[in-house]
């Protein structure tokens, strides 16, 4: 399927996704950031959560995604599987029954997009490959960290973070993106709490994600 038809197919499910909860929520008043001892306690809890997640290099999630750039956008289902630094991301449009698969590795500059007319496409950068073929701008290489509520381990300036009154990470800013964590799934057993509703913005690009199910492989 061509990139043009891909976009038309995914835009067709915008209304369905809005009914399922991908639509923009009313803007809430800005909340103050935690400071002092309260912030230090929240940061300590965040480090404990990150250490717990580091023990699960194999994990997956399924959910709903909506992507927009200015006045244009699309939405559908997403299933993400991570194995160390390698990933497979499956996108599907229920209305047209079309599906696509992005395969890559966050530590290697190469990716493969399957399900397009004319056969698979390969590119040096997964984010650029996906945008060229579909019109979607998604921070692919950052997804494995950001989707779990973790900043990427980069040298240089540290990410800007904010914590809510409940002590959970509320937002982080890194690499030109601001990622907001609007809802969390509580911890259960050995699984730490994980994001459920995420909004990431960079310029005119917005990615909204609602995660229906997490699966952390036992180690």
mmCIF file of N, CA and C in Angstrom, residues 23-149:
data_model
loop_
_atom_site.group_PDB
_atom_site.id
_atom_site.type_symbol
_atom_site.label_atom_id
_atom_site.label_comp_id
_atom_site.label_asym_id
_atom_site.label_seq_id
_atom_site.Cartn_x
_atom_site.Cartn_y
_atom_site.Cartn_z
ATOM 1 N N UNK A 23 -9.208 10.776 21.994
ATOM 2 C CA UNK A 23 -9.455 12.190 21.741
ATOM 3 C C UNK A 23 -8.799 13.042 22.810
ATOM 4 N N UNK A 24 -8.570 14.302 22.467
ATOM 5 C CA UNK A 24 -7.915 15.213 23.381
ATOM 6 C C UNK A 24 -8.784 15.443 24.613
ATOM 7 N N UNK A 25 -8.174 15.341 25.775
ATOM 8 C CA UNK A 25 -8.880 15.633 27.004
ATOM 9 C C UNK A 25 -8.957 17.141 27.212
ATOM 10 N N UNK A 26 -9.965 17.614 28.009
ATOM 11 C CA UNK A 26 -9.996 19.039 28.338
ATOM 12 C C UNK A 26 -8.695 19.450 29.013
ATOM 13 N N UNK A 27 -8.246 20.670 28.703
ATOM 14 C CA UNK A 27 -7.001 21.144 29.276
ATOM 15 C C UNK A 27 -7.184 21.405 30.762
ATOM 16 N N UNK A 28 -6.355 20.785 31.590
ATOM 17 C CA UNK A 28 -6.445 20.951 33.036
ATOM 18 C C UNK A 28 -5.550 22.100 33.469
ATOM 19 N N UNK A 29 -5.896 22.735 34.582
ATOM 20 C CA UNK A 29 -5.042 23.813 35.079
ATOM 21 C C UNK A 29 -3.640 23.292 35.380
ATOM 22 N N UNK A 30 -2.641 24.148 35.164
ATOM 23 C CA UNK A 30 -1.262 23.761 35.441
ATOM 24 C C UNK A 30 -1.076 23.494 36.925
ATOM 25 N N UNK A 31 -0.380 22.429 37.260
ATOM 26 C CA UNK A 31 -0.150 22.059 38.652
ATOM 27 C C UNK A 31 1.282 22.390 39.035
ATOM 28 N N UNK A 32 1.505 22.765 40.284
ATOM 29 C CA UNK A 32 2.876 23.083 40.703
ATOM 30 C C UNK A 32 3.750 21.828 40.742
ATOM 31 N N UNK A 33 5.038 22.006 40.434
ATOM 32 C CA UNK A 33 5.978 20.898 40.506
ATOM 33 C C UNK A 33 6.381 20.650 41.955
ATOM 34 N N UNK A 34 6.722 19.404 42.253
ATOM 35 C CA UNK A 34 7.239 19.094 43.579
ATOM 36 C C UNK A 34 8.622 19.721 43.743
ATOM 37 N N UNK A 35 8.915 20.175 44.929
ATOM 38 C CA UNK A 35 10.223 20.749 45.232
ATOM 39 C C UNK A 35 10.708 20.214 46.578
ATOM 40 N N UNK A 36 11.968 20.494 46.876
ATOM 41 C CA UNK A 36 12.521 20.165 48.179
ATOM 42 C C UNK A 36 12.491 18.689 48.495
ATOM 43 N N UNK A 37 12.140 18.361 49.741
ATOM 44 C CA UNK A 37 12.143 16.981 50.212
ATOM 45 C C UNK A 37 11.147 16.119 49.456
ATOM 46 N N UNK A 38 10.004 16.697 49.074
ATOM 47 C CA UNK A 38 8.992 15.927 48.345
ATOM 48 C C UNK A 38 9.527 15.488 46.986
ATOM 49 N N UNK A 39 10.243 16.379 46.309
ATOM 50 C CA UNK A 39 10.819 16.012 45.013
ATOM 51 C C UNK A 39 11.918 14.973 45.188
ATOM 52 N N UNK A 40 12.756 15.137 46.198
ATOM 53 C CA UNK A 40 13.821 14.172 46.436
ATOM 54 C C UNK A 40 13.245 12.783 46.670
ATOM 55 N N UNK A 41 12.139 12.707 47.394
ATOM 56 C CA UNK A 41 11.494 11.420 47.651
ATOM 57 C C UNK A 41 10.929 10.835 46.355
ATOM 58 N N UNK A 42 10.334 11.691 45.518
ATOM 59 C CA UNK A 42 9.785 11.221 44.243
ATOM 60 C C UNK A 42 10.894 10.722 43.331
ATOM 61 N N UNK A 43 12.024 11.426 43.296
ATOM 62 C CA UNK A 43 13.151 11.007 42.463
ATOM 63 C C UNK A 43 13.723 9.680 42.942
ATOM 64 N N UNK A 44 13.765 9.485 44.255
ATOM 65 C CA UNK A 44 14.257 8.217 44.795
ATOM 66 C C UNK A 44 13.334 7.071 44.388
ATOM 67 N N UNK A 45 12.020 7.302 44.456
ATOM 68 C CA UNK A 45 11.058 6.274 44.050
ATOM 69 C C UNK A 45 11.180 5.979 42.558
ATOM 70 N N UNK A 46 11.464 7.015 41.753
ATOM 71 C CA UNK A 46 11.640 6.826 40.326
ATOM 72 C C UNK A 46 12.866 5.962 40.048
ATOM 73 N N UNK A 47 13.945 6.170 40.780
ATOM 74 C CA UNK A 47 15.152 5.352 40.585
ATOM 75 C C UNK A 47 14.887 3.895 40.931
ATOM 76 N N UNK A 48 14.126 3.653 41.967
ATOM 77 C CA UNK A 48 13.771 2.275 42.336
ATOM 78 C C UNK A 48 12.947 1.635 41.223
ATOM 79 N N UNK A 49 12.003 2.389 40.670
ATOM 80 C CA UNK A 49 11.163 1.864 39.595
ATOM 81 C C UNK A 49 12.007 1.554 38.362
ATOM 82 N N UNK A 50 12.954 2.437 38.024
ATOM 83 C CA UNK A 50 13.813 2.208 36.861
ATOM 84 C C UNK A 50 14.687 0.972 37.053
ATOM 85 N N UNK A 51 15.172 0.756 38.269
ATOM 86 C CA UNK A 51 15.979 -0.431 38.542
ATOM 87 C C UNK A 51 15.157 -1.700 38.374
ATOM 88 N N UNK A 52 13.902 -1.648 38.798
ATOM 89 C CA UNK A 52 13.025 -2.809 38.630
ATOM 90 C C UNK A 52 12.778 -3.096 37.154
ATOM 91 N N UNK A 53 12.572 -2.049 36.357
ATOM 92 C CA UNK A 53 12.324 -2.242 34.928
ATOM 93 C C UNK A 53 13.564 -2.739 34.202
ATOM 94 N N UNK A 54 14.751 -2.364 34.695
ATOM 95 C CA UNK A 54 15.994 -2.821 34.069
ATOM 96 C C UNK A 54 16.125 -4.335 34.141
ATOM 97 N N UNK A 55 15.453 -4.949 35.097
ATOM 98 C CA UNK A 55 15.480 -6.399 35.223
ATOM 99 C C UNK A 55 14.538 -7.108 34.275
ATOM 100 N N UNK A 56 13.869 -6.353 33.403
ATOM 101 C CA UNK A 56 12.928 -6.936 32.427
ATOM 102 C C UNK A 56 13.276 -6.426 31.027
ATOM 103 N N UNK A 57 14.350 -6.935 30.417
ATOM 104 C CA UNK A 57 14.722 -6.480 29.071
ATOM 105 C C UNK A 57 13.747 -6.936 27.981
ATOM 106 N N UNK A 58 12.928 -7.926 28.294
ATOM 107 C CA UNK A 58 11.918 -8.398 27.350
ATOM 108 C C UNK A 58 10.546 -7.970 27.865
ATOM 109 N N UNK A 59 9.842 -7.210 27.048
ATOM 110 C CA UNK A 59 8.528 -6.717 27.458
ATOM 111 C C UNK A 59 7.713 -6.337 26.230
ATOM 112 N N UNK A 60 6.443 -6.105 26.444
ATOM 113 C CA UNK A 60 5.571 -5.714 25.331
ATOM 114 C C UNK A 60 4.383 -4.935 25.865
ATOM 115 N N UNK A 61 3.749 -4.216 24.961
ATOM 116 C CA UNK A 61 2.492 -3.560 25.319
ATOM 117 C C UNK A 61 1.591 -3.531 24.093
ATOM 118 N N UNK A 62 0.302 -3.387 24.325
ATOM 119 C CA UNK A 62 -0.673 -3.204 23.248
ATOM 120 C C UNK A 62 -1.575 -2.047 23.634
ATOM 121 N N UNK A 63 -2.001 -1.301 22.627
ATOM 122 C CA UNK A 63 -2.841 -0.156 22.928
ATOM 123 C C UNK A 63 -3.305 0.557 21.682
ATOM 124 N N UNK A 64 -3.645 1.831 21.858
ATOM 125 C CA UNK A 64 -4.176 2.663 20.782
ATOM 126 C C UNK A 64 -3.276 3.880 20.617
ATOM 127 N N UNK A 65 -3.087 4.302 19.374
ATOM 128 C CA UNK A 65 -2.201 5.422 19.083
ATOM 129 C C UNK A 65 -2.897 6.392 18.139
ATOM 130 N N UNK A 66 -2.681 7.680 18.379
ATOM 131 C CA UNK A 66 -3.174 8.731 17.494
ATOM 132 C C UNK A 66 -2.026 9.694 17.253
ATOM 133 N N UNK A 67 -1.760 9.995 15.985
ATOM 134 C CA UNK A 67 -0.638 10.849 15.610
ATOM 135 C C UNK A 67 -1.163 12.003 14.772
ATOM 136 N N UNK A 68 -0.693 13.218 15.056
ATOM 137 C CA UNK A 68 -1.096 14.372 14.260
ATOM 138 C C UNK A 68 0.108 15.268 14.007
ATOM 139 N N UNK A 69 0.098 15.906 12.846
ATOM 140 C CA UNK A 69 1.088 16.928 12.496
ATOM 141 C C UNK A 69 0.284 18.093 11.962
ATOM 142 N N UNK A 70 0.153 19.147 12.756
ATOM 143 C CA UNK A 70 -0.716 20.246 12.374
ATOM 144 C C UNK A 70 -2.163 19.791 12.348
ATOM 145 N N UNK A 71 -2.839 19.991 11.219
ATOM 146 C CA UNK A 71 -4.251 19.624 11.100
ATOM 147 C C UNK A 71 -4.454 18.217 10.569
ATOM 148 N N UNK A 72 -3.366 17.511 10.247
ATOM 149 C CA UNK A 72 -3.478 16.163 9.695
ATOM 150 C C UNK A 72 -3.092 15.132 10.749
ATOM 151 N N UNK A 73 -3.705 13.954 10.640
ATOM 152 C CA UNK A 73 -3.369 12.914 11.601
ATOM 153 C C UNK A 73 -3.991 11.582 11.258
ATOM 154 N N UNK A 74 -3.706 10.601 12.065
ATOM 155 C CA UNK A 74 -4.236 9.262 11.878
ATOM 156 C C UNK A 74 -4.202 8.511 13.195
ATOM 157 N N UNK A 75 -4.849 7.365 13.240
ATOM 158 C CA UNK A 75 -4.906 6.600 14.476
ATOM 159 C C UNK A 75 -5.154 5.135 14.190
ATOM 160 N N UNK A 76 -4.920 4.305 15.150
ATOM 161 C CA UNK A 76 -5.139 2.871 15.002
ATOM 162 C C UNK A 76 -4.630 2.123 16.213
ATOM 163 N N UNK A 77 -4.401 0.840 16.046
ATOM 164 C CA UNK A 77 -3.875 -0.019 17.109
ATOM 165 C C UNK A 77 -2.361 -0.100 16.999
ATOM 166 N N UNK A 78 -1.704 -0.329 18.142
ATOM 167 C CA UNK A 78 -0.264 -0.540 18.151
ATOM 168 C C UNK A 78 0.067 -1.675 19.100
ATOM 169 N N UNK A 79 0.944 -2.566 18.667
ATOM 170 C CA UNK A 79 1.466 -3.654 19.490
ATOM 171 C C UNK A 79 2.984 -3.598 19.396
ATOM 172 N N UNK A 80 3.614 -3.388 20.539
ATOM 173 C CA UNK A 80 5.067 -3.197 20.582
ATOM 174 C C UNK A 80 5.698 -4.337 21.367
ATOM 175 N N UNK A 81 6.725 -4.971 20.788
ATOM 176 C CA UNK A 81 7.459 -6.034 21.456
ATOM 177 C C UNK A 81 8.929 -5.661 21.515
ATOM 178 N N UNK A 82 9.503 -5.697 22.711
ATOM 179 C CA UNK A 82 10.900 -5.314 22.915
ATOM 180 C C UNK A 82 11.689 -6.514 23.423
ATOM 181 N N UNK A 83 12.876 -6.725 22.852
ATOM 182 C CA UNK A 83 13.779 -7.779 23.303
ATOM 183 C C UNK A 83 15.177 -7.173 23.364
ATOM 184 N N UNK A 84 15.568 -6.721 24.538
ATOM 185 C CA UNK A 84 16.832 -6.004 24.654
ATOM 186 C C UNK A 84 16.737 -4.683 23.917
ATOM 187 N N UNK A 85 17.622 -4.473 22.928
ATOM 188 C CA UNK A 85 17.563 -3.250 22.130
ATOM 189 C C UNK A 85 16.757 -3.416 20.846
ATOM 190 N N UNK A 86 16.334 -4.646 20.543
ATOM 191 C CA UNK A 86 15.551 -4.894 19.338
ATOM 192 C C UNK A 86 14.065 -4.753 19.588
ATOM 193 N N UNK A 87 13.327 -4.332 18.565
ATOM 194 C CA UNK A 87 11.889 -4.132 18.723
ATOM 195 C C UNK A 87 11.145 -4.491 17.446
ATOM 196 N N UNK A 88 9.857 -4.787 17.621
ATOM 197 C CA UNK A 88 8.912 -4.926 16.521
ATOM 198 C C UNK A 88 7.670 -4.140 16.904
ATOM 199 N N UNK A 89 7.247 -3.253 16.033
ATOM 200 C CA UNK A 89 6.058 -2.454 16.276
ATOM 201 C C UNK A 89 5.048 -2.731 15.173
ATOM 202 N N UNK A 90 3.898 -3.271 15.540
ATOM 203 C CA UNK A 90 2.847 -3.585 14.574
ATOM 204 C C UNK A 90 1.754 -2.529 14.669
ATOM 205 N N UNK A 91 1.410 -1.931 13.527
ATOM 206 C CA UNK A 91 0.325 -0.963 13.435
ATOM 207 C C UNK A 91 -0.798 -1.565 12.625
ATOM 208 N N UNK A 92 -2.039 -1.297 13.011
ATOM 209 C CA UNK A 92 -3.170 -1.843 12.269
ATOM 210 C C UNK A 92 -4.323 -0.850 12.259
ATOM 211 N N UNK A 93 -5.052 -0.848 11.149
ATOM 212 C CA UNK A 93 -6.243 -0.022 10.993
ATOM 213 C C UNK A 93 -7.447 -0.956 10.924
ATOM 214 N N UNK A 94 -8.227 -1.052 11.999
ATOM 215 C CA UNK A 94 -9.327 -2.019 12.038
ATOM 216 C C UNK A 94 -10.338 -1.867 10.919
ATOM 217 N N UNK A 95 -10.643 -0.637 10.505
ATOM 218 C CA UNK A 95 -11.672 -0.423 9.489
ATOM 219 C C UNK A 95 -11.277 -1.053 8.160
ATOM 220 N N UNK A 96 -10.021 -0.870 7.744
ATOM 221 C CA UNK A 96 -9.567 -1.381 6.446
ATOM 222 C C UNK A 96 -8.884 -2.740 6.551
ATOM 223 N N UNK A 97 -8.671 -3.193 7.784
ATOM 224 C CA UNK A 97 -8.004 -4.481 8.029
ATOM 225 C C UNK A 97 -6.596 -4.505 7.428
ATOM 226 N N UNK A 98 -5.967 -3.364 7.360
ATOM 227 C CA UNK A 98 -4.585 -3.280 6.892
ATOM 228 C C UNK A 98 -3.657 -3.302 8.104
ATOM 229 N N UNK A 99 -2.444 -3.810 7.905
ATOM 230 C CA UNK A 99 -1.480 -3.859 8.997
ATOM 231 C C UNK A 99 -0.074 -3.647 8.455
ATOM 232 N N UNK A 100 0.780 -3.102 9.307
ATOM 233 C CA UNK A 100 2.164 -2.806 8.943
ATOM 234 C C UNK A 100 3.064 -3.160 10.115
ATOM 235 N N UNK A 101 4.307 -3.444 9.840
ATOM 236 C CA UNK A 101 5.234 -3.849 10.891
ATOM 237 C C UNK A 101 6.575 -3.138 10.709
ATOM 238 N N UNK A 102 7.032 -2.501 11.791
ATOM 239 C CA UNK A 102 8.321 -1.825 11.805
ATOM 240 C C UNK A 102 9.270 -2.624 12.687
ATOM 241 N N UNK A 103 10.419 -3.001 12.134
ATOM 242 C CA UNK A 103 11.396 -3.828 12.848
ATOM 243 C C UNK A 103 12.719 -3.082 12.900
ATOM 244 N N UNK A 104 13.319 -3.013 14.078
ATOM 245 C CA UNK A 104 14.586 -2.295 14.176
ATOM 246 C C UNK A 104 15.296 -2.570 15.483
ATOM 247 N N UNK A 105 16.339 -1.803 15.719
ATOM 248 C CA UNK A 105 17.163 -1.934 16.909
ATOM 249 C C UNK A 105 17.591 -0.531 17.322
ATOM 250 N N UNK A 106 17.383 -0.186 18.576
ATOM 251 C CA UNK A 106 17.672 1.175 19.021
ATOM 252 C C UNK A 106 19.161 1.479 19.047
ATOM 253 N N UNK A 107 20.023 0.456 19.001
ATOM 254 C CA UNK A 107 21.465 0.667 19.024
ATOM 255 C C UNK A 107 22.104 0.532 17.648
ATOM 256 N N UNK A 108 21.286 0.282 16.625
ATOM 257 C CA UNK A 108 21.810 0.162 15.271
ATOM 258 C C UNK A 108 20.959 1.013 14.338
ATOM 259 N N UNK A 109 21.601 1.785 13.475
ATOM 260 C CA UNK A 109 20.897 2.714 12.613
ATOM 261 C C UNK A 109 20.381 2.003 11.365
ATOM 262 N N UNK A 110 19.356 1.179 11.569
ATOM 263 C CA UNK A 110 18.736 0.476 10.456
ATOM 264 C C UNK A 110 17.353 0.010 10.890
ATOM 265 N N UNK A 111 16.400 0.060 9.973
ATOM 266 C CA UNK A 111 15.039 -0.380 10.278
ATOM 267 C C UNK A 111 14.380 -0.880 9.002
ATOM 268 N N UNK A 112 13.333 -1.671 9.167
ATOM 269 C CA UNK A 112 12.624 -2.271 8.041
ATOM 270 C C UNK A 112 11.120 -2.092 8.277
ATOM 271 N N UNK A 113 10.425 -1.574 7.277
ATOM 272 C CA UNK A 113 8.986 -1.374 7.356
ATOM 273 C C UNK A 113 8.308 -2.306 6.366
ATOM 274 N N UNK A 114 7.450 -3.177 6.862
ATOM 275 C CA UNK A 114 6.754 -4.158 6.037
ATOM 276 C C UNK A 114 5.277 -3.810 5.925
ATOM 277 N N UNK A 115 4.639 -4.316 4.845
ATOM 278 C CA UNK A 115 3.209 -4.118 4.646
ATOM 279 C C UNK A 115 2.871 -3.034 3.643
ATOM 280 N N UNK A 116 3.872 -2.484 2.949
ATOM 281 C CA UNK A 116 3.641 -1.431 1.972
ATOM 282 C C UNK A 116 3.562 -2.012 0.564
ATOM 283 N N UNK A 117 2.845 -1.327 -0.300
ATOM 284 C CA UNK A 117 2.772 -1.748 -1.699
ATOM 285 C C UNK A 117 4.158 -1.689 -2.318
ATOM 286 N N UNK A 118 4.540 -2.721 -3.034
ATOM 287 C CA UNK A 118 5.863 -2.772 -3.638
ATOM 288 C C UNK A 118 6.893 -3.466 -2.773
ATOM 289 N N UNK A 119 6.488 -3.917 -1.598
ATOM 290 C CA UNK A 119 7.403 -4.660 -0.748
ATOM 291 C C UNK A 119 7.961 -3.831 0.398
ATOM 292 N N UNK A 120 8.727 -4.467 1.266
ATOM 293 C CA UNK A 120 9.288 -3.780 2.434
ATOM 294 C C UNK A 120 10.235 -2.656 2.036
ATOM 295 N N UNK A 121 10.352 -1.688 2.951
ATOM 296 C CA UNK A 121 11.310 -0.603 2.769
ATOM 297 C C UNK A 121 12.285 -0.612 3.941
ATOM 298 N N UNK A 122 13.521 -0.280 3.649
ATOM 299 C CA UNK A 122 14.538 -0.221 4.681
ATOM 300 C C UNK A 122 15.169 1.163 4.681
ATOM 301 N N UNK A 123 15.615 1.589 5.860
ATOM 302 C CA UNK A 123 16.215 2.903 5.973
ATOM 303 C C UNK A 123 17.203 2.955 7.114
ATOM 304 N N UNK A 124 18.005 4.006 7.112
ATOM 305 C CA UNK A 124 19.040 4.145 8.133
ATOM 306 C C UNK A 124 18.447 4.531 9.478
ATOM 307 N N UNK A 125 17.399 5.379 9.447
ATOM 308 C CA UNK A 125 16.782 5.843 10.679
ATOM 309 C C UNK A 125 15.304 5.456 10.681
ATOM 310 N N UNK A 126 14.876 4.753 11.718
ATOM 311 C CA UNK A 126 13.509 4.262 11.785
ATOM 312 C C UNK A 126 12.498 5.391 11.758
ATOM 313 N N UNK A 127 12.787 6.476 12.477
ATOM 314 C CA UNK A 127 11.846 7.598 12.540
ATOM 315 C C UNK A 127 11.628 8.213 11.161
ATOM 316 N N UNK A 128 12.717 8.404 10.413
ATOM 317 C CA UNK A 128 12.599 8.985 9.078
ATOM 318 C C UNK A 128 11.923 8.018 8.109
ATOM 319 N N UNK A 129 12.231 6.739 8.220
ATOM 320 C CA UNK A 129 11.624 5.728 7.356
ATOM 321 C C UNK A 129 10.113 5.709 7.541
ATOM 322 N N UNK A 130 9.665 5.735 8.794
ATOM 323 C CA UNK A 130 8.234 5.692 9.082
ATOM 324 C C UNK A 130 7.543 6.949 8.585
ATOM 325 N N UNK A 131 8.161 8.103 8.797
ATOM 326 C CA UNK A 131 7.538 9.357 8.362
ATOM 327 C C UNK A 131 7.460 9.436 6.844
ATOM 328 N N UNK A 132 8.510 9.020 6.154
ATOM 329 C CA UNK A 132 8.519 9.076 4.692
ATOM 330 C C UNK A 132 7.425 8.204 4.096
ATOM 331 N N UNK A 133 7.199 7.027 4.695
ATOM 332 C CA UNK A 133 6.239 6.078 4.132
ATOM 333 C C UNK A 133 4.805 6.351 4.571
ATOM 334 N N UNK A 134 4.622 6.925 5.769
ATOM 335 C CA UNK A 134 3.278 7.032 6.338
ATOM 336 C C UNK A 134 2.841 8.449 6.687
ATOM 337 N N UNK A 135 3.793 9.373 6.810
ATOM 338 C CA UNK A 135 3.448 10.711 7.253
ATOM 339 C C UNK A 135 3.420 10.849 8.760
ATOM 340 N N UNK A 136 3.671 9.761 9.482
ATOM 341 C CA UNK A 136 3.659 9.786 10.940
ATOM 342 C C UNK A 136 5.041 10.156 11.473
ATOM 343 N N UNK A 137 5.099 11.099 12.403
ATOM 344 C CA UNK A 137 6.357 11.460 13.068
ATOM 345 C C UNK A 137 6.302 10.929 14.493
ATOM 346 N N UNK A 138 6.981 9.820 14.717
ATOM 347 C CA UNK A 138 6.994 9.157 16.022
ATOM 348 C C UNK A 138 8.447 8.998 16.463
ATOM 349 N N UNK A 139 8.782 9.345 17.705
ATOM 350 C CA UNK A 139 10.161 9.177 18.186
ATOM 351 C C UNK A 139 10.469 7.706 18.464
ATOM 352 N N UNK A 140 10.695 6.952 17.397
ATOM 353 C CA UNK A 140 10.795 5.491 17.492
ATOM 354 C C UNK A 140 11.911 5.040 18.438
ATOM 355 N N UNK A 141 13.123 5.554 18.250
ATOM 356 C CA UNK A 141 14.246 5.083 19.075
ATOM 357 C C UNK A 141 14.121 5.469 20.531
ATOM 358 N N UNK A 142 13.332 6.505 20.814
ATOM 359 C CA UNK A 142 13.124 6.913 22.198
ATOM 360 C C UNK A 142 11.951 6.176 22.858
ATOM 361 N N UNK A 143 11.109 5.559 22.054
ATOM 362 C CA UNK A 143 9.906 4.920 22.565
ATOM 363 C C UNK A 143 10.170 3.909 23.676
ATOM 364 N N UNK A 144 11.154 3.003 23.532
ATOM 365 C CA UNK A 144 11.334 1.988 24.583
ATOM 366 C C UNK A 144 11.566 2.580 25.968
ATOM 367 N N UNK A 145 12.218 3.730 26.060
ATOM 368 C CA UNK A 145 12.420 4.370 27.357
ATOM 369 C C UNK A 145 11.215 5.224 27.740
ATOM 370 N N UNK A 146 10.835 6.123 26.858
ATOM 371 C CA UNK A 146 9.786 7.069 27.205
ATOM 372 C C UNK A 146 8.457 6.393 27.503
ATOM 373 N N UNK A 147 8.125 5.329 26.774
ATOM 374 C CA UNK A 147 6.830 4.688 26.988
ATOM 375 C C UNK A 147 6.752 4.025 28.367
ATOM 376 N N UNK A 148 7.901 3.696 28.934
ATOM 377 C CA UNK A 148 7.921 3.110 30.283
ATOM 378 C C UNK A 148 8.120 4.162 31.374
ATOM 379 N N UNK A 149 8.154 5.429 30.970
ATOM 380 C CA UNK A 149 8.333 6.489 31.948
ATOM 381 C C UNK A 149 9.762 6.617 32.407
#
